[in-house]
Tab-separated table of C-alpha atoms in Angstrom:
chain	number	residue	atom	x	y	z
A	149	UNK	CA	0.000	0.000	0.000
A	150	UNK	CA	1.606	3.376	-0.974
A	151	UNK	CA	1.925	6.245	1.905
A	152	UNK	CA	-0.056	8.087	-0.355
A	153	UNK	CA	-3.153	7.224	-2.216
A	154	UNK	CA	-5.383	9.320	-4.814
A	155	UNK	CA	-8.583	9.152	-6.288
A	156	UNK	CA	-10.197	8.908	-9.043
A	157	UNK	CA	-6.712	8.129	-11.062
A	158	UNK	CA	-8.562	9.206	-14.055
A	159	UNK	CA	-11.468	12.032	-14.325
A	160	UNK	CA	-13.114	13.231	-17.044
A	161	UNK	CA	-16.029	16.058	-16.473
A	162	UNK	CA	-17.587	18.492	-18.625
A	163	UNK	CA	-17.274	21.745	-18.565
A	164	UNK	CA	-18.811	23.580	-15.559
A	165	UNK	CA	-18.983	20.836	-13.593
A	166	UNK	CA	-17.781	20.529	-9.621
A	167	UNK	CA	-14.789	18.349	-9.449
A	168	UNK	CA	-13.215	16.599	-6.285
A	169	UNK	CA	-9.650	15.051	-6.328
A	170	UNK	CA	-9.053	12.908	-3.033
A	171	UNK	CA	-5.798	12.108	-1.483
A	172	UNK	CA	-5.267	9.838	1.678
A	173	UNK	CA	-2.172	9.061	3.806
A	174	UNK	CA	-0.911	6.907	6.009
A	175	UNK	CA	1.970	8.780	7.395
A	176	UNK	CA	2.332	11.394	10.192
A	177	UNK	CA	2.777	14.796	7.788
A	178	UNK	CA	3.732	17.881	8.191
A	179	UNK	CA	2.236	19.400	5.401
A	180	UNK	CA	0.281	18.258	2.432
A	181	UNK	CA	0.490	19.648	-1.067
A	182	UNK	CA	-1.171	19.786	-3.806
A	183	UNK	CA	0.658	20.223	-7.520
A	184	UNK	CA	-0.843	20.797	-11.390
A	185	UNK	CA	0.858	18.902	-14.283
A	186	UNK	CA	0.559	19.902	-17.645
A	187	UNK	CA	1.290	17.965	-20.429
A	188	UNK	CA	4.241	18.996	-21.054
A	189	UNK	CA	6.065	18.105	-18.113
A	190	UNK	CA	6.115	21.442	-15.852
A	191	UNK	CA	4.799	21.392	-11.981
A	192	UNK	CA	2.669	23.918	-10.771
A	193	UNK	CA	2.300	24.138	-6.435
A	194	UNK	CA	-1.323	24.402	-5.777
A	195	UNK	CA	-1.386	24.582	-2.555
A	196	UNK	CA	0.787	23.914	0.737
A	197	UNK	CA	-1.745	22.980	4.005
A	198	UNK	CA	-1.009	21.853	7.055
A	199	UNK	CA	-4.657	22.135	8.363
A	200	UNK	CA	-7.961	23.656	7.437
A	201	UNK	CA	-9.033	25.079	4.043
A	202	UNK	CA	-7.251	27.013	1.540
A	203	UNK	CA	-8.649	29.006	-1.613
A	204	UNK	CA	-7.311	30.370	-4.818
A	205	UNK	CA	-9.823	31.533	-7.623
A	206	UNK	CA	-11.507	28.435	-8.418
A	207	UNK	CA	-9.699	25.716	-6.830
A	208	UNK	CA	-10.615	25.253	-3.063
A	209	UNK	CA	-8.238	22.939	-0.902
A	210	UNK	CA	-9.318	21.029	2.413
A	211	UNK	CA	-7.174	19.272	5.288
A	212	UNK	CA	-8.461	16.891	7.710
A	213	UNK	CA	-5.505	15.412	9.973
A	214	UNK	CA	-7.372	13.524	11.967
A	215	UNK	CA	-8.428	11.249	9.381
A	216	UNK	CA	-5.412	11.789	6.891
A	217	UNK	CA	-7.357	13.110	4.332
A	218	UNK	CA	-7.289	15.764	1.736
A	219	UNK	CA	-9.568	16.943	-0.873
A	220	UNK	CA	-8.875	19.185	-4.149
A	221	UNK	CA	-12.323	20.988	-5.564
A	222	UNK	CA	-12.457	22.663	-8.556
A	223	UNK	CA	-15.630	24.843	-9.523
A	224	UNK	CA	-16.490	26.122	-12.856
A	225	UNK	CA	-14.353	23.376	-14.553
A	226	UNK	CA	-12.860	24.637	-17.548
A	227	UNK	CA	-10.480	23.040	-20.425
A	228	UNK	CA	-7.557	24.763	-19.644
A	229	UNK	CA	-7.943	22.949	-15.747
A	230	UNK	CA	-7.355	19.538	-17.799
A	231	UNK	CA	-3.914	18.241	-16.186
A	232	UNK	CA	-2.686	15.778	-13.998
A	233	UNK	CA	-3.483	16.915	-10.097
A	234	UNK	CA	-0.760	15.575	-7.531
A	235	UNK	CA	-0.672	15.294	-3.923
A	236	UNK	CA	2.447	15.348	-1.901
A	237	UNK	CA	3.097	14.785	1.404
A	238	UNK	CA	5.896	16.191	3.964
A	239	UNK	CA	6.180	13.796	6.532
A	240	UNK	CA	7.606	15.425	10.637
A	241	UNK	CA	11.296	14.220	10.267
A	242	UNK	CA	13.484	14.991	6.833
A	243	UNK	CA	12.233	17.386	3.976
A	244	UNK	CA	11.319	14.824	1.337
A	245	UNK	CA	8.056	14.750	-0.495
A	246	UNK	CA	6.041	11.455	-0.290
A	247	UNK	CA	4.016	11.770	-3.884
A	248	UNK	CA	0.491	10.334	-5.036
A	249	UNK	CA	0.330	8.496	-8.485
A	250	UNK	CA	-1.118	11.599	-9.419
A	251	UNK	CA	-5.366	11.899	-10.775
A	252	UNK	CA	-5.771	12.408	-14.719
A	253	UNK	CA	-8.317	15.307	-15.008
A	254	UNK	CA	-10.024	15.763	-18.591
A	255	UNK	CA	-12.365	18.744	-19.089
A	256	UNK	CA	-14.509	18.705	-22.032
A	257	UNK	CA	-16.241	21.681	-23.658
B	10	UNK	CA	16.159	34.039	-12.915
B	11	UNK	CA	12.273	34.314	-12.079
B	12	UNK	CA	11.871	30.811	-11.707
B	13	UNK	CA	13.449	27.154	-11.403
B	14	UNK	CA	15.614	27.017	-14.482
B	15	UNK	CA	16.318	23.418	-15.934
B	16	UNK	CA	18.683	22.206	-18.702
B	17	UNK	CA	18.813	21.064	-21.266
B	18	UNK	CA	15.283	19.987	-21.589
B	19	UNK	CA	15.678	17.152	-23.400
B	20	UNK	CA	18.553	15.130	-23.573
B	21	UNK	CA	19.060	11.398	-25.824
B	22	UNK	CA	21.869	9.716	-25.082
B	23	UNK	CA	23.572	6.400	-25.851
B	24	UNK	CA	23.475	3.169	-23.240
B	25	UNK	CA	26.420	3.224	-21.426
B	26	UNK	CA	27.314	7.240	-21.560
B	27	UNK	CA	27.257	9.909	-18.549
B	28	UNK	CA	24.938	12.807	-18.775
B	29	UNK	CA	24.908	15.949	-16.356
B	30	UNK	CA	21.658	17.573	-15.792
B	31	UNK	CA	21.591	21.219	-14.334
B	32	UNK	CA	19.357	23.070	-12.028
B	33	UNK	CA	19.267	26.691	-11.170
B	34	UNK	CA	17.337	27.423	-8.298
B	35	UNK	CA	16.035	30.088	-7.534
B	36	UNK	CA	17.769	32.876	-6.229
B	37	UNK	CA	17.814	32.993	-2.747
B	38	UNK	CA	16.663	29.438	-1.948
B	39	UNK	CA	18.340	27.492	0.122
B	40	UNK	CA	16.601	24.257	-0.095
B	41	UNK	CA	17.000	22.316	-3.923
B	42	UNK	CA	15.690	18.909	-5.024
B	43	UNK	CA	15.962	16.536	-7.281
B	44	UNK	CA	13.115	14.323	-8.154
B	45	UNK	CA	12.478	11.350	-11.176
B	46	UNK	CA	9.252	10.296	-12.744
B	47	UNK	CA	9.609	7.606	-14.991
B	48	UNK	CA	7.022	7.134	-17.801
B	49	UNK	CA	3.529	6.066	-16.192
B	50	UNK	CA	4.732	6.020	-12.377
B	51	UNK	CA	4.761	8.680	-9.565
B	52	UNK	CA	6.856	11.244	-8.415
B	53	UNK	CA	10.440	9.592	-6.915
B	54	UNK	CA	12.543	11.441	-4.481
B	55	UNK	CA	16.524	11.660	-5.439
B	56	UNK	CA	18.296	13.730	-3.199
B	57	UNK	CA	17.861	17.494	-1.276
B	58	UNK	CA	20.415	19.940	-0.682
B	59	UNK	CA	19.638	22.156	2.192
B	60	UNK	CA	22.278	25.327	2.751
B	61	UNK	CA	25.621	24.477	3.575
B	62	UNK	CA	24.525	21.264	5.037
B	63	UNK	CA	25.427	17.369	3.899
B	64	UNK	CA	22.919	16.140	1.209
B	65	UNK	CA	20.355	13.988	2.001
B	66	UNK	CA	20.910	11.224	-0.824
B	67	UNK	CA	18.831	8.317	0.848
B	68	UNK	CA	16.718	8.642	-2.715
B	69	UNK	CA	19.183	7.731	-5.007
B	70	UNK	CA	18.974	4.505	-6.984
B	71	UNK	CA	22.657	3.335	-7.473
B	72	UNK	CA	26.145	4.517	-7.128
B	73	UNK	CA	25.738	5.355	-10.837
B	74	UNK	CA	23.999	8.604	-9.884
B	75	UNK	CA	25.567	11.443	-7.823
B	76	UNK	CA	24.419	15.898	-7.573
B	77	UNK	CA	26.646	18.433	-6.220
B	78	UNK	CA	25.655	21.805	-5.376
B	79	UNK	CA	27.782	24.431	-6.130
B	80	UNK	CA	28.282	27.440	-3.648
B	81	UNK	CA	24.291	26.586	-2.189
B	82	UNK	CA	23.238	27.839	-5.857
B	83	UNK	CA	23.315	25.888	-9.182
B	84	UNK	CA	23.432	21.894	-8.714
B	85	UNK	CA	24.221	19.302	-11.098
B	86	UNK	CA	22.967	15.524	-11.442
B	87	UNK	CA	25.235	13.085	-12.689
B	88	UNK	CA	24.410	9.603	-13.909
B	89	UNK	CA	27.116	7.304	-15.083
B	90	UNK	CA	27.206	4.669	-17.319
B	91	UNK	CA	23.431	5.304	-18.509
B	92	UNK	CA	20.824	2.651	-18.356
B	93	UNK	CA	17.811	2.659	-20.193
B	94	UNK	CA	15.903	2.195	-17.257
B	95	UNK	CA	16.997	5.417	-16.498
B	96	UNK	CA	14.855	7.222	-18.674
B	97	UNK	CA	12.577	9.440	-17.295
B	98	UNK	CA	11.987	13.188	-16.476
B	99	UNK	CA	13.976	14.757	-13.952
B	100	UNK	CA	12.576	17.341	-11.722
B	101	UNK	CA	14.269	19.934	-9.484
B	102	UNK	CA	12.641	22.334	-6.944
B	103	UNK	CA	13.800	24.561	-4.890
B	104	UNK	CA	12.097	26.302	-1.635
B	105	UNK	CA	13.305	29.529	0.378
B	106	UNK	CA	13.861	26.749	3.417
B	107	UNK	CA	13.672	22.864	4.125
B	108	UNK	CA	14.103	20.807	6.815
B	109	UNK	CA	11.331	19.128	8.401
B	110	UNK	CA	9.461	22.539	10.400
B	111	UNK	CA	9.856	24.417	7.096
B	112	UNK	CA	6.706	23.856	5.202
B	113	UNK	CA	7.388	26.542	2.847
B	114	UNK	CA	6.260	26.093	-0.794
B	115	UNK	CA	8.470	24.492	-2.974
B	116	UNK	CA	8.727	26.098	-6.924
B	117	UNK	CA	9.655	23.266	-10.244
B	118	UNK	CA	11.960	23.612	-12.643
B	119	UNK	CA	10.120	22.543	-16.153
B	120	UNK	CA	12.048	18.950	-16.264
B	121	UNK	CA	14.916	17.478	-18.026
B	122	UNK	CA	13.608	14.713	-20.472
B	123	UNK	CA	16.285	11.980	-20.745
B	124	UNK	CA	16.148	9.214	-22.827
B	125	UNK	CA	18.343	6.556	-22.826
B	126	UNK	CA	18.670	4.514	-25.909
């Protein structure tokens, strides 16, 4: 079992619809974040929690330590949000990233 | 530079040949990593550089591959004697600190795509 788990590994939506990206861990963190692919290689940071809620235009990020889970929400899915969504985890000793398999988002017009 | 600078971006090479991939960080950052994601699989950890302090290398798949970072600013990864499971993109980040109570966001470098024939 990996240390850190997403789903769906592949999405597709249409555009305008609500999307949710879930990521679960198994590890002790000390902060979770959340990265954008594009095709053509480059990495985006999302987000960096370490509890709560964060929000930036239309992407909304939630935390829940307790149960080791983390949720990505996009609203208003668009196109251009088509990409592969990764979540990363910093465990509480050393600086490495533990990294999802990543989740496949299509959005069609 | 404004961002994590990576070169060159894509690099063939011949089994059995050494390749040096380069990463400049951002200025000011004193954390730098290098990660690996082969074709269809996850993000892979290599190694993190973090001020003037020894590397963590616990990531790195053989003795074939080594980094050095030069004056806490531009680092290079080295892999010997190329394999072809060695392909893959090569990723470095840097952060303005590490270390395991510095959550502070950590910025990508567009990749180094290495193929290994």
């Amino acid at each position: 079992k990996n240390e850190v788990e997403q789903s769906p590994q592949n999405l597709t939506a249409q555009e305008g619809e609500f999307i949710t990206i879930n990521c679960s861990y198994s590890v002790g963190i000390s902060a979770l974040h959340w990265l954008q692919q594009h095709p053509g290689g480059g990495i985006v940071s999302l987000f960096m929690l370490s509890s709560g809620k964060k929000k930036h235009g239309r992407l909304i990020a939630t935390i829940n330590i307790q149960e080791k889970h983390s949720s990505l929400h996009i609203t208003a899915s668009h196109p251009r949000d088509s990409a592969v969504y990764i979540c990363a985890v910093k465990g509480t000793s050393g600086s490495r990233l533990t990294f999802g398999e990543g989740t496949q988002l299509t959005v069609n017009p | 530079g404004a961002g994590v600078s990576q070169s060159p971006s894509n690099k063939v090479t011949e089994k059995g040949k050494d390749v040096e991939l380069r990463c400049d960080p951002i200025s000011g950052h004193t954390a730098l990593y290098w990660y690996r994601q082969s074709l269809g699989q996850g993000l892979e950890f290599l190694i993190y550089f973090q001020g003037n302090s020894a590397p963590d290398k616990s990531g790195l798949p053989s003795d074939r591959f080594s980094a050095e970072r030069t004056g806490g600013s531009v680092s290079t990864l080295t892999i010997q004697r190329t394999q072809q499971e060695d392909s893959a993109v090569y990723l470095c980040a840097s952060s303005l600190q590490g270390g395991a109570l510095m959550n502070t966001e950590a910025f990508f470098g567009q990749g180094t795509r290495l193929t290994v024939v």
